[in-house]
PDB file of C-alpha atoms and ligand atoms in Angstrom:
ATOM      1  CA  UNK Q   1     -37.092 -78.436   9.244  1.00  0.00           C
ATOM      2  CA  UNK Q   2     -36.432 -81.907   9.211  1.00  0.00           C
ATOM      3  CA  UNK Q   3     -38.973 -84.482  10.701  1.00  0.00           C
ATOM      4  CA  UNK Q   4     -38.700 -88.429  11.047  1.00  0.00           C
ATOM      5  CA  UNK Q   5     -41.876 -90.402  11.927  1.00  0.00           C
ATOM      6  CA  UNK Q   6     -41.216 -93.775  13.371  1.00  0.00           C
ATOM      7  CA  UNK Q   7     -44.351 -95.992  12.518  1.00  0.00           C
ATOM      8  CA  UNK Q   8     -45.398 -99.096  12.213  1.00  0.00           C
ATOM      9  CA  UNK Q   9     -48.292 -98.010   9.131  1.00  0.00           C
ATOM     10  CA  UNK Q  10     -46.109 -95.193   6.870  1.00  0.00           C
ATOM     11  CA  UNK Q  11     -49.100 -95.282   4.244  1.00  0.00           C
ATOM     12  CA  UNK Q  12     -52.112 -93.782   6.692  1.00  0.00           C
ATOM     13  CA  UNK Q  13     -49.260 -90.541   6.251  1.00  0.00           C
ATOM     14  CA  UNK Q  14     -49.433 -90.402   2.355  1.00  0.00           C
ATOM     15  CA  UNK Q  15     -52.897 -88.583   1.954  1.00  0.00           C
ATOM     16  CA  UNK Q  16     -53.056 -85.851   4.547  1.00  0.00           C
ATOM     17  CA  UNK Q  17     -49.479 -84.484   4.528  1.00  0.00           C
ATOM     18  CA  UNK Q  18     -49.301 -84.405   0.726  1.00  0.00           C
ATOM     19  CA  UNK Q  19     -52.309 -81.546   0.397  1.00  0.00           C
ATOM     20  CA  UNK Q  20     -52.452 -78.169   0.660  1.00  0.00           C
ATOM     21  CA  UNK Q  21     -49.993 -76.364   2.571  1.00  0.00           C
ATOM     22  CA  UNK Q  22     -48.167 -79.020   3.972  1.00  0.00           C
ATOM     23  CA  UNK Q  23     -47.766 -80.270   0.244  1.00  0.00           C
ATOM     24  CA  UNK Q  24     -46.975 -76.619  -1.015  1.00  0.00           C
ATOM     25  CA  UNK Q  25     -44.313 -76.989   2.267  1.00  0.00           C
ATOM     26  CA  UNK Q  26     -42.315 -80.121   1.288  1.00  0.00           C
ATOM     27  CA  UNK Q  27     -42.675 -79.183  -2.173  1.00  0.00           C
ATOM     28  CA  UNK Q  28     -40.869 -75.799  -1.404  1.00  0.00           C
ATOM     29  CA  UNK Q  29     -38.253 -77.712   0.831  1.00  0.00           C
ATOM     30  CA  UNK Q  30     -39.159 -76.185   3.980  1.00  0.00           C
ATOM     31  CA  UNK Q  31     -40.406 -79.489   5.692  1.00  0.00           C
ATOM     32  CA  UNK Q  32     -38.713 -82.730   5.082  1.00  0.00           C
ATOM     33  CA  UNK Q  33     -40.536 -85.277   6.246  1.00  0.00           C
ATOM     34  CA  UNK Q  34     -39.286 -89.130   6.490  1.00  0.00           C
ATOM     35  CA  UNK Q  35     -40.964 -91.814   7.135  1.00  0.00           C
ATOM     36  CA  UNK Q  36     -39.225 -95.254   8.586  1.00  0.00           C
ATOM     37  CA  UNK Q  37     -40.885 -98.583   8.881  1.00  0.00           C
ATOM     38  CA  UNK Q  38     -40.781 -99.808  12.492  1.00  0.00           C
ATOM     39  CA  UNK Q  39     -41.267-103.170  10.882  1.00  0.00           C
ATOM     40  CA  UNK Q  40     -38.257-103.238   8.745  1.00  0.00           C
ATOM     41  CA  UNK Q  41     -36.067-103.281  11.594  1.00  0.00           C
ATOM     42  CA  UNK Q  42     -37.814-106.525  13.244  1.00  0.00           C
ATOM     43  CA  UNK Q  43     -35.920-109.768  13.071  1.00  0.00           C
ATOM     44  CA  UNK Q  44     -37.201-112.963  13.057  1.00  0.00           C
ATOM     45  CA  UNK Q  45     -39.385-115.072  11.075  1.00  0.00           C
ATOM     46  CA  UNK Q  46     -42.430-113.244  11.616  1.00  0.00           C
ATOM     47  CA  UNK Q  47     -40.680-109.803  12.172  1.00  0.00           C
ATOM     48  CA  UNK Q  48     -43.067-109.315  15.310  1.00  0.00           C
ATOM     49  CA  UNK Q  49     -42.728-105.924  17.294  1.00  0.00           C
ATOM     50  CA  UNK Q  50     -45.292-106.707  19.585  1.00  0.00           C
ATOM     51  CA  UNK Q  51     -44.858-108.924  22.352  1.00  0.00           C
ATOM     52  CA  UNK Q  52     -47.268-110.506  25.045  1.00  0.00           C
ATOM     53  CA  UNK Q  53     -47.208-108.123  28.722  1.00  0.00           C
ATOM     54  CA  UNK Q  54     -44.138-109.704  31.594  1.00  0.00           C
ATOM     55  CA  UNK Q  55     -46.833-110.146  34.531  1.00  0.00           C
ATOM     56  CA  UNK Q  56     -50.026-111.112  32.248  1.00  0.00           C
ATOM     57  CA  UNK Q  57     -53.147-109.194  30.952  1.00  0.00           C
ATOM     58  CA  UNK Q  58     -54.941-108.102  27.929  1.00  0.00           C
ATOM     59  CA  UNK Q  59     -52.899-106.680  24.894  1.00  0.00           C
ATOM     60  CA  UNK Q  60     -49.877-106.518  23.488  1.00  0.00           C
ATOM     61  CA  UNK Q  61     -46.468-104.491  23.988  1.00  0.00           C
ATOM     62  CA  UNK Q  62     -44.534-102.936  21.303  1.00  0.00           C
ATOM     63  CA  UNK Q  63     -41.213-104.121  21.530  1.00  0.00           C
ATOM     64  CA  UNK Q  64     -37.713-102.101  22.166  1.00  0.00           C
ATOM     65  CA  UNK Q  65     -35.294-103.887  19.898  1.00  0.00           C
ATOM     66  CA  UNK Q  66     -37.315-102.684  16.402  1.00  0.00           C
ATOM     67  CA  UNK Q  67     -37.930 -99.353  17.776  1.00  0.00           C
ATOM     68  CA  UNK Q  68     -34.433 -98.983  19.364  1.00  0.00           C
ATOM     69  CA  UNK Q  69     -33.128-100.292  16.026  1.00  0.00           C
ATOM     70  CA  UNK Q  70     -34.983 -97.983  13.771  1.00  0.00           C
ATOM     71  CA  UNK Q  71     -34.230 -95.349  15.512  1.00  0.00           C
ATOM     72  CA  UNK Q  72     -30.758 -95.358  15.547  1.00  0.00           C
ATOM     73  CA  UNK Q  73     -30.638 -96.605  11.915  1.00  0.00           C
ATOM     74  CA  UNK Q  74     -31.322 -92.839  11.078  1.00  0.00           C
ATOM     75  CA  UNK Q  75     -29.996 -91.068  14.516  1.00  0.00           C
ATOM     76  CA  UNK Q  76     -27.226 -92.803  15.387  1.00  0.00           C
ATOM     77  CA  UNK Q  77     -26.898 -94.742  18.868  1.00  0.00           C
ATOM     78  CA  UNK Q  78     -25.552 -91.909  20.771  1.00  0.00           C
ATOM     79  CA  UNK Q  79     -28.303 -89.022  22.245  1.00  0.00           C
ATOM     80  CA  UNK Q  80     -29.288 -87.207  19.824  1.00  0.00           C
ATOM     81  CA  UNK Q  81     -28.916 -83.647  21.056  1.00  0.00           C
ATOM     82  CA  UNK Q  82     -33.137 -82.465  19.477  1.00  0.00           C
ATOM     83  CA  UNK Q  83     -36.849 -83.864  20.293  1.00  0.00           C
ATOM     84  CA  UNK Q  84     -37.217 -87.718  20.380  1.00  0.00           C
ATOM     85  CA  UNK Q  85     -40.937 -87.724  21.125  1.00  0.00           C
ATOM     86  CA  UNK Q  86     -43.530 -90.615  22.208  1.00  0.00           C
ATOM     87  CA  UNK Q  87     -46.631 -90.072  20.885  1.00  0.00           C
ATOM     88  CA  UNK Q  88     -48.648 -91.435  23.642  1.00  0.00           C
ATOM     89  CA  UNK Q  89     -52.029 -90.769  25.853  1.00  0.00           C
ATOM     90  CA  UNK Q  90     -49.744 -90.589  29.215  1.00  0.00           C
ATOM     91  CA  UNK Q  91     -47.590 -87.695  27.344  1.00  0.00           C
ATOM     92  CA  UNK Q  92     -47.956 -83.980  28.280  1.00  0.00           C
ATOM     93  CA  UNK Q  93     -50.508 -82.051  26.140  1.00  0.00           C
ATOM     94  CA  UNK Q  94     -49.637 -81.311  23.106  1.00  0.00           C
ATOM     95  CA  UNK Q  95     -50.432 -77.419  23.054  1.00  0.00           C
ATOM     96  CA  UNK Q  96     -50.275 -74.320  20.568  1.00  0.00           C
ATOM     97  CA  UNK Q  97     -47.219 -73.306  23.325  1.00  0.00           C
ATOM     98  CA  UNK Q  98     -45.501 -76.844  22.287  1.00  0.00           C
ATOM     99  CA  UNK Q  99     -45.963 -76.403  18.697  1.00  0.00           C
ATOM    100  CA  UNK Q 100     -44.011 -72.948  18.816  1.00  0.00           C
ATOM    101  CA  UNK Q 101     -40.950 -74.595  20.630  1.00  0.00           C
ATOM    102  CA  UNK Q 102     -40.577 -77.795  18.402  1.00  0.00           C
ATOM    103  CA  UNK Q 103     -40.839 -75.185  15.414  1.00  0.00           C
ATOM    104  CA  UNK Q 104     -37.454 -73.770  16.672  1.00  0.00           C
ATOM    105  CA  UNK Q 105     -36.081 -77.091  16.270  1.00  0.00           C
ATOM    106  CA  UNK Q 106     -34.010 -78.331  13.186  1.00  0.00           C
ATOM    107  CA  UNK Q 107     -34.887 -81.749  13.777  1.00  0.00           C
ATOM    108  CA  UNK Q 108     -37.081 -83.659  15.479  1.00  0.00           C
ATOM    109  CA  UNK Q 109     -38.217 -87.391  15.578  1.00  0.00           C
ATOM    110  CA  UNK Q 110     -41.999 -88.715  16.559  1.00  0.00           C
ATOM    111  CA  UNK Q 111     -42.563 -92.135  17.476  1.00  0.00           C
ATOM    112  CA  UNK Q 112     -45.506 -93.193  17.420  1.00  0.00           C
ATOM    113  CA  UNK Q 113     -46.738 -95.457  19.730  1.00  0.00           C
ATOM    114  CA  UNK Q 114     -49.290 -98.634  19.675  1.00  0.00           C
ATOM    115  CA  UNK Q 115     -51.079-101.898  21.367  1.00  0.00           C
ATOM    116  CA  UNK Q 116     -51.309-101.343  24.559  1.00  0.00           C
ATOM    117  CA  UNK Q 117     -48.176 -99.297  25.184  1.00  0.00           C
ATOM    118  CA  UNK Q 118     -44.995 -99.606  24.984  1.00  0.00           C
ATOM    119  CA  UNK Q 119     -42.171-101.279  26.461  1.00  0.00           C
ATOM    120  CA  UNK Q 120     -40.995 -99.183  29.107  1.00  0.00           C
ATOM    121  CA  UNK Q 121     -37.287 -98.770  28.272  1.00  0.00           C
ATOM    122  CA  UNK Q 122     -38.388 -97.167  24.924  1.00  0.00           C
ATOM    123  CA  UNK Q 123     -40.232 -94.271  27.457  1.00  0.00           C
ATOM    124  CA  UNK Q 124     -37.039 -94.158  29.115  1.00  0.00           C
ATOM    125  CA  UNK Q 125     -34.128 -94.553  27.561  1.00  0.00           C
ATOM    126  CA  UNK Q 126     -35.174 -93.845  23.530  1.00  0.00           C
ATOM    127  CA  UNK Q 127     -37.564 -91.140  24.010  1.00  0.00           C
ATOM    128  CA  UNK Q 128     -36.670 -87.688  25.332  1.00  0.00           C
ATOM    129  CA  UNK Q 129     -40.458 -86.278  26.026  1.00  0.00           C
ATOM    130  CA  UNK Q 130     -44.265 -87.956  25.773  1.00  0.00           C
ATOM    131  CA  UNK Q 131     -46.778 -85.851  24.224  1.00  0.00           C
ATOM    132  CA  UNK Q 132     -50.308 -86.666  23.878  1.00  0.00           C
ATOM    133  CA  UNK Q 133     -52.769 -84.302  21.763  1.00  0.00           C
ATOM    134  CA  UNK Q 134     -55.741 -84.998  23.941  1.00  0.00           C
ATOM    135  CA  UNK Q 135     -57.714 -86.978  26.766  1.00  0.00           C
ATOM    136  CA  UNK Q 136     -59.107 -89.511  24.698  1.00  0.00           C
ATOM    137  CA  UNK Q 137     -57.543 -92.283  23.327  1.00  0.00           C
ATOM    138  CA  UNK Q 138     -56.675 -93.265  19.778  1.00  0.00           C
ATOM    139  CA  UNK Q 139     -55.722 -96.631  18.742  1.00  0.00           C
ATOM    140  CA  UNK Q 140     -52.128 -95.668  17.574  1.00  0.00           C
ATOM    141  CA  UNK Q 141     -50.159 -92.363  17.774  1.00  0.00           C
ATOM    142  CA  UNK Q 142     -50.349 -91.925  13.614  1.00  0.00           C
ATOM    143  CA  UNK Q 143     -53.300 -89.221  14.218  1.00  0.00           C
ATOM    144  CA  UNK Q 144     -51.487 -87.635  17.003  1.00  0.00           C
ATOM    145  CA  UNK Q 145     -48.557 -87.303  14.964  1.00  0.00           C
ATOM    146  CA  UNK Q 146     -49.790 -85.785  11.996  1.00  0.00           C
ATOM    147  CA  UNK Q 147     -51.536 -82.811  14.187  1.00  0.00           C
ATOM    148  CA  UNK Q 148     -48.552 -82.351  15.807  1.00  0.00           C
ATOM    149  CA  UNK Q 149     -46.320 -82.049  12.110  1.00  0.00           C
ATOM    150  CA  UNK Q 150     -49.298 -79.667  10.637  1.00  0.00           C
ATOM    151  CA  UNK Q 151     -49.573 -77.506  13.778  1.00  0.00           C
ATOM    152  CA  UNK Q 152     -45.574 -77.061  13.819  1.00  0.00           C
ATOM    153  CA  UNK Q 153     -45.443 -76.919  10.600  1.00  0.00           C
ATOM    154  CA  UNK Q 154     -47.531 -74.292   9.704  1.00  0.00           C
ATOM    155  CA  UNK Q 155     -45.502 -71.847  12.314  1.00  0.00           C
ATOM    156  CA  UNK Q 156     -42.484 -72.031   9.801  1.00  0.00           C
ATOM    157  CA  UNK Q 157     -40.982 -69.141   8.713  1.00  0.00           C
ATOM    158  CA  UNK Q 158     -42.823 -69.074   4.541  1.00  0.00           C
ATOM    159  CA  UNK Q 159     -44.803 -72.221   4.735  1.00  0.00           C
ATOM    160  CA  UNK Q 160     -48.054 -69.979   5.035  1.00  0.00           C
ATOM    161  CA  UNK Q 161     -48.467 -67.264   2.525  1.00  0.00           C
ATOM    162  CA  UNK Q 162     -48.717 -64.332   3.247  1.00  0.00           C
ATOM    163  CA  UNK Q 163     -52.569 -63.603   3.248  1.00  0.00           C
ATOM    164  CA  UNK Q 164     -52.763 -66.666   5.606  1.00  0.00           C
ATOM    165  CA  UNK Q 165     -49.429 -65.705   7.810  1.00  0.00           C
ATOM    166  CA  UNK Q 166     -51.905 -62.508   8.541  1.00  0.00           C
ATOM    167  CA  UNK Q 167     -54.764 -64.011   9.335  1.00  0.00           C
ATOM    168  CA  UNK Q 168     -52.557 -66.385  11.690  1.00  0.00           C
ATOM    169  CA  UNK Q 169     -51.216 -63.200  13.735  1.00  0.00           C
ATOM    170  CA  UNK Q 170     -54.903 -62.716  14.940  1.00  0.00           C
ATOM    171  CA  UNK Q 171     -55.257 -66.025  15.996  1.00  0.00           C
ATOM    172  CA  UNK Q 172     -52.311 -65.938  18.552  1.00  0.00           C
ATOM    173  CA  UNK Q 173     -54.479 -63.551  20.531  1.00  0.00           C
ATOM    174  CA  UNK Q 174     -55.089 -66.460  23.592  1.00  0.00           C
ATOM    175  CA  UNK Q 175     -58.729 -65.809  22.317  1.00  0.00           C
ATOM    176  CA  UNK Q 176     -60.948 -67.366  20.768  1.00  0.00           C
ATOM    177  CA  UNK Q 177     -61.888 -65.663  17.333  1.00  0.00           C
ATOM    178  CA  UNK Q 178     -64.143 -63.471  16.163  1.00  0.00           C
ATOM    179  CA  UNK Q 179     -67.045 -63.904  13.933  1.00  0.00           C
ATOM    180  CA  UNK Q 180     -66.423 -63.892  10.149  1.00  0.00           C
ATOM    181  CA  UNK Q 181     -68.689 -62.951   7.331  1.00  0.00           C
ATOM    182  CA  UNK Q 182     -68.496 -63.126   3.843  1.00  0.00           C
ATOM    183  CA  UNK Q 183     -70.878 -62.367   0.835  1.00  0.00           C
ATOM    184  CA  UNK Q 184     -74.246 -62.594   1.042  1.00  0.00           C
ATOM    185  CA  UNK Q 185     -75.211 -59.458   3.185  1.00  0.00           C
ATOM    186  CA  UNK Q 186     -78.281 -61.386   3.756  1.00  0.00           C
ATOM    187  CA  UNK Q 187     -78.892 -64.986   3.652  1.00  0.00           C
ATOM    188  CA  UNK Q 188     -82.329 -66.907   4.266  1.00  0.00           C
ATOM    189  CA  UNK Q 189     -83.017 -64.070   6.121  1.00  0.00           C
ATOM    190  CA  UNK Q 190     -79.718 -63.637   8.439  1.00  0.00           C
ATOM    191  CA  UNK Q 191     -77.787 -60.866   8.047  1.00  0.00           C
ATOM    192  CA  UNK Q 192     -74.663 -59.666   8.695  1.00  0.00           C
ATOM    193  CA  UNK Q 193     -73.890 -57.172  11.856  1.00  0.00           C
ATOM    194  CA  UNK Q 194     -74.199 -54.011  10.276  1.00  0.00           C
ATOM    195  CA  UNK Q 195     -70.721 -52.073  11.751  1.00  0.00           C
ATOM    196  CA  UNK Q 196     -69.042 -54.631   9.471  1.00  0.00           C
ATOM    197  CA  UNK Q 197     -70.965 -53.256   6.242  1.00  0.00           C
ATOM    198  CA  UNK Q 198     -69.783 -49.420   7.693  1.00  0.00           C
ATOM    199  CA  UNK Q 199     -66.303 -49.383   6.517  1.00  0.00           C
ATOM    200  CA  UNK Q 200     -65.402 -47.752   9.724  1.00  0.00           C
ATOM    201  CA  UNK Q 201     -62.069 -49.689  10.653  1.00  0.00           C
ATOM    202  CA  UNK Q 202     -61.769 -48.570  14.117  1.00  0.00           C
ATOM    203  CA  UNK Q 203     -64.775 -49.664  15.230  1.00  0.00           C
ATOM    204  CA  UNK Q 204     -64.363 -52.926  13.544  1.00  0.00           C
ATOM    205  CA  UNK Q 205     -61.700 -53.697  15.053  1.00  0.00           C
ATOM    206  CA  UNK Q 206     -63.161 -52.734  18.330  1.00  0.00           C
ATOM    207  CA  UNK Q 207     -66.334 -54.837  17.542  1.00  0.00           C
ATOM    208  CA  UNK Q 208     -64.042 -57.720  16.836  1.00  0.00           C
ATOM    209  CA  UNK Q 209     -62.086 -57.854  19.747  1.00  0.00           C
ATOM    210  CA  UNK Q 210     -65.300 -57.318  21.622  1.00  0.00           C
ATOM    211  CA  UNK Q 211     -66.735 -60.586  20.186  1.00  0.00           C
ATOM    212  CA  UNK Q 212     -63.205 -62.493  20.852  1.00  0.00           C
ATOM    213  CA  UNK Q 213     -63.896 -61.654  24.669  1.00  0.00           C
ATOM    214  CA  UNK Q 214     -67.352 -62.810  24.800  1.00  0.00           C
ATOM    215  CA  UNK Q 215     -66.349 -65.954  22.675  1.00  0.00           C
ATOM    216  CA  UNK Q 216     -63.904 -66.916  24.791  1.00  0.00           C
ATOM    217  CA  UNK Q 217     -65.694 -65.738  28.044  1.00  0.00           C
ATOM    218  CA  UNK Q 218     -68.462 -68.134  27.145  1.00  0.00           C
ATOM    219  CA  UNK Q 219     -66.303 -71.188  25.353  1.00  0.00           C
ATOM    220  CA  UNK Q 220     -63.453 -71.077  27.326  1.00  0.00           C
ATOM    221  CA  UNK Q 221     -63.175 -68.815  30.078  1.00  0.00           C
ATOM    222  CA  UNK Q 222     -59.908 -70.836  31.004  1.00  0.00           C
ATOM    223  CA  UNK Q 223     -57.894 -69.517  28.081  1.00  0.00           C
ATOM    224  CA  UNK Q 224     -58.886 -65.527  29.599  1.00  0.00           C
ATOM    225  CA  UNK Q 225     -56.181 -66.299  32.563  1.00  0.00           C
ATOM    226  CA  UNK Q 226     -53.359 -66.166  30.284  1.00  0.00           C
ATOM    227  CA  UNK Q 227     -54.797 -64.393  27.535  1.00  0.00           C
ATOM    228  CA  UNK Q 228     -53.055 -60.703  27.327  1.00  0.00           C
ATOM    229  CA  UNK Q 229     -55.651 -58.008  27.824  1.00  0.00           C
ATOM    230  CA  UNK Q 230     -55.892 -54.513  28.939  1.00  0.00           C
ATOM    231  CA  UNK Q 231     -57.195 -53.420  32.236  1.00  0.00           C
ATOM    232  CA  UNK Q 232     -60.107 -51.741  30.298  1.00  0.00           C
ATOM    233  CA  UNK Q 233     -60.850 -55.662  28.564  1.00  0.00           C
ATOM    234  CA  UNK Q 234     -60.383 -57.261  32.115  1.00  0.00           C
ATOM    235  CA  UNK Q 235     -63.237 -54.370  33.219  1.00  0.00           C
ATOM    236  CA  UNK Q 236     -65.237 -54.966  30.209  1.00  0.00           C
ATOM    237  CA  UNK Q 237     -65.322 -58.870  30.923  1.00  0.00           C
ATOM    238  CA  UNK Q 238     -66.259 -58.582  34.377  1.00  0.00           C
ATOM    239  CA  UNK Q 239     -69.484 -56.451  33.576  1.00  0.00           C
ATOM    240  CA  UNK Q 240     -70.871 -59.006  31.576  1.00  0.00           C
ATOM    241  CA  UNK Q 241     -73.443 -56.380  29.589  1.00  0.00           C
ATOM    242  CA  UNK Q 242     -71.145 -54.046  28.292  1.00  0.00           C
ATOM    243  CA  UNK Q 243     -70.055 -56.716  25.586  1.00  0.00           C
ATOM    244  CA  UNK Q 244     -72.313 -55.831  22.010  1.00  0.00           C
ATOM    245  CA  UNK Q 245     -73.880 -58.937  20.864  1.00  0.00           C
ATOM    246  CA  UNK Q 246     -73.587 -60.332  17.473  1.00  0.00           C
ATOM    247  CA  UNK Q 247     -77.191 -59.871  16.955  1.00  0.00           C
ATOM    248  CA  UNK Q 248     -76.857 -62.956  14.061  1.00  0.00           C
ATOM    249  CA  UNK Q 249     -75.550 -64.865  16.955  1.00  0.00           C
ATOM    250  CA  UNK Q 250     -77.421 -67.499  18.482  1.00  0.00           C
ATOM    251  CA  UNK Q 251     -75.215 -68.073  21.532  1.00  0.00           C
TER     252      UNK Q 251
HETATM  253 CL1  6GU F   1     -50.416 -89.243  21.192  1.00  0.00          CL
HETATM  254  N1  6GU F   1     -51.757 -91.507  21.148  1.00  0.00           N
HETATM  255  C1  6GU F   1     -52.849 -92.255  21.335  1.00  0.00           C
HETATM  256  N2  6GU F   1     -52.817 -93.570  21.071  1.00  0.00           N
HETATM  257  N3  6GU F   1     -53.996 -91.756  21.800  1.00  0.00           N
HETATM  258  C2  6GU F   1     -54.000 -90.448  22.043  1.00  0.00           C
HETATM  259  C3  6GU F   1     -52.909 -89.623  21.863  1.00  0.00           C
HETATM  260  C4  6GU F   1     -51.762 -90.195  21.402  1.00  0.00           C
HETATM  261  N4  6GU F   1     -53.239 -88.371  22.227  1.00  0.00           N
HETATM  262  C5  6GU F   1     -54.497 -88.437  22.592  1.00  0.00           C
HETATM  263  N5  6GU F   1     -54.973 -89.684  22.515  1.00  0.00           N
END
């Protein structure tokens, strides 16, 4: 999958994509990201691409002729037939749903936005779709871009390895997870739920999901209206004591 980033600061990029799996990614060839200078497209003296507002107030305005310009340096002027998305706090949220269709995509370009906005003809007539990762605002898309390239990114097909791709599948449950342990079996006195210690699989499994529900049912009961569950979870969620505790848990 290729992905452009349209920026004005193409060096906050160079630590966090280059690690881990997103480095093991481009490395392998399975991401291609590229990076363009918003700023190398500006003309003038100062090569400015932020502008004062048309009707006064505070801030500045990115400009559309270096964003246009950059743009179709690498896209070409006509539409370019995958994602051209605004990074922005008016965009739609960015969900796990959003990450899985821009992972279908071959190509797809972010722009990230900054100042106070952006002129309104890049919304229109540059962008195809606004996404914003959150209500709360950043002071430039950058952020918001590089969540969106590591949450697509890892749903490519051999970008996670295989121990990880596994773990993954449990996590597109619509819950929230479960619990996880590790070595000690006690620590400073905490100790972990004894089914897990039983080596009884089935009722691991069952504990598990059990714990999912009750996460989620505290957490985020919103996520349980889409979440897929059997009429026997639906029943065990509505009679709130038929859930086992994790008796570790503090919740
Ligand atoms: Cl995409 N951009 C900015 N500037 N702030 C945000 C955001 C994006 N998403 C949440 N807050």
């Amino acid at each position: 999958m290729r992905i452009h980033i349209f920026t004005l600061f193409p060096e906050m990029f160079q630590g966090p994509l280059d690690h881990s799996i997103l480095g093991r990614a481009a490395a392998g060839g399975l991401l291609d990201l590229s990076l363009h200078n918003i700023r190398d497209h500006a003309d003038g003296p100062h090569r400015s691409v932020d502008d004062y507002p048309y009707g006064g107030g505070p801030g500045m305005v990115m400009k559309p002729e270096p964003l246009f310009a950059a743009v179709e340096s690498v896209l070409g002027s006509t539409s370019p037939g995958f994602p051209v998305v605004l990074l922005t706090p008016q965009g739609r949220q960015f969900t796990q749903a959003e990450a899985q269709r821009l992972a279908t995509e071959p190509t797809v370009a972010l722009i990230c936005g900054h100042y106070q906005g952006v002129d309104e003809r890049i919304r229109r007539h540059l962008a195809t779709e606004e996404l914003s990762i959150g209500d709360y605002v950043l002071t430039g898309g950058e952020l918001a871009a590089m969540v969106v390239v590591d949450a697509v990114a890892r749903l490519l097909p051999g970008v996670l390895g295989s121990a990880e791709a596994a773990a993954a599948d449990s996590y597109a449950t619509g819950l929230l997870q479960h619990p996880h342990y590790t070595r000690p079996a006690q620590f400073r006195g905490w100790s972990v739920p004894e089914i897990l210690l039983s080596g009884n699989h089935e009722q691991i499994a069952r504990w598990r999901r059990e714990q999912s529900l009750r996460h989620t049912r505290e957490r985020r009961p919103d996520l349980l209206q889409s979440a897929p569950l059997s009429e026997e979870e639906r029943r065990l969620l509505n009679t709130p004591d038929q859930l086992t505790r994790d008796p570790s848990s503090t919740d």
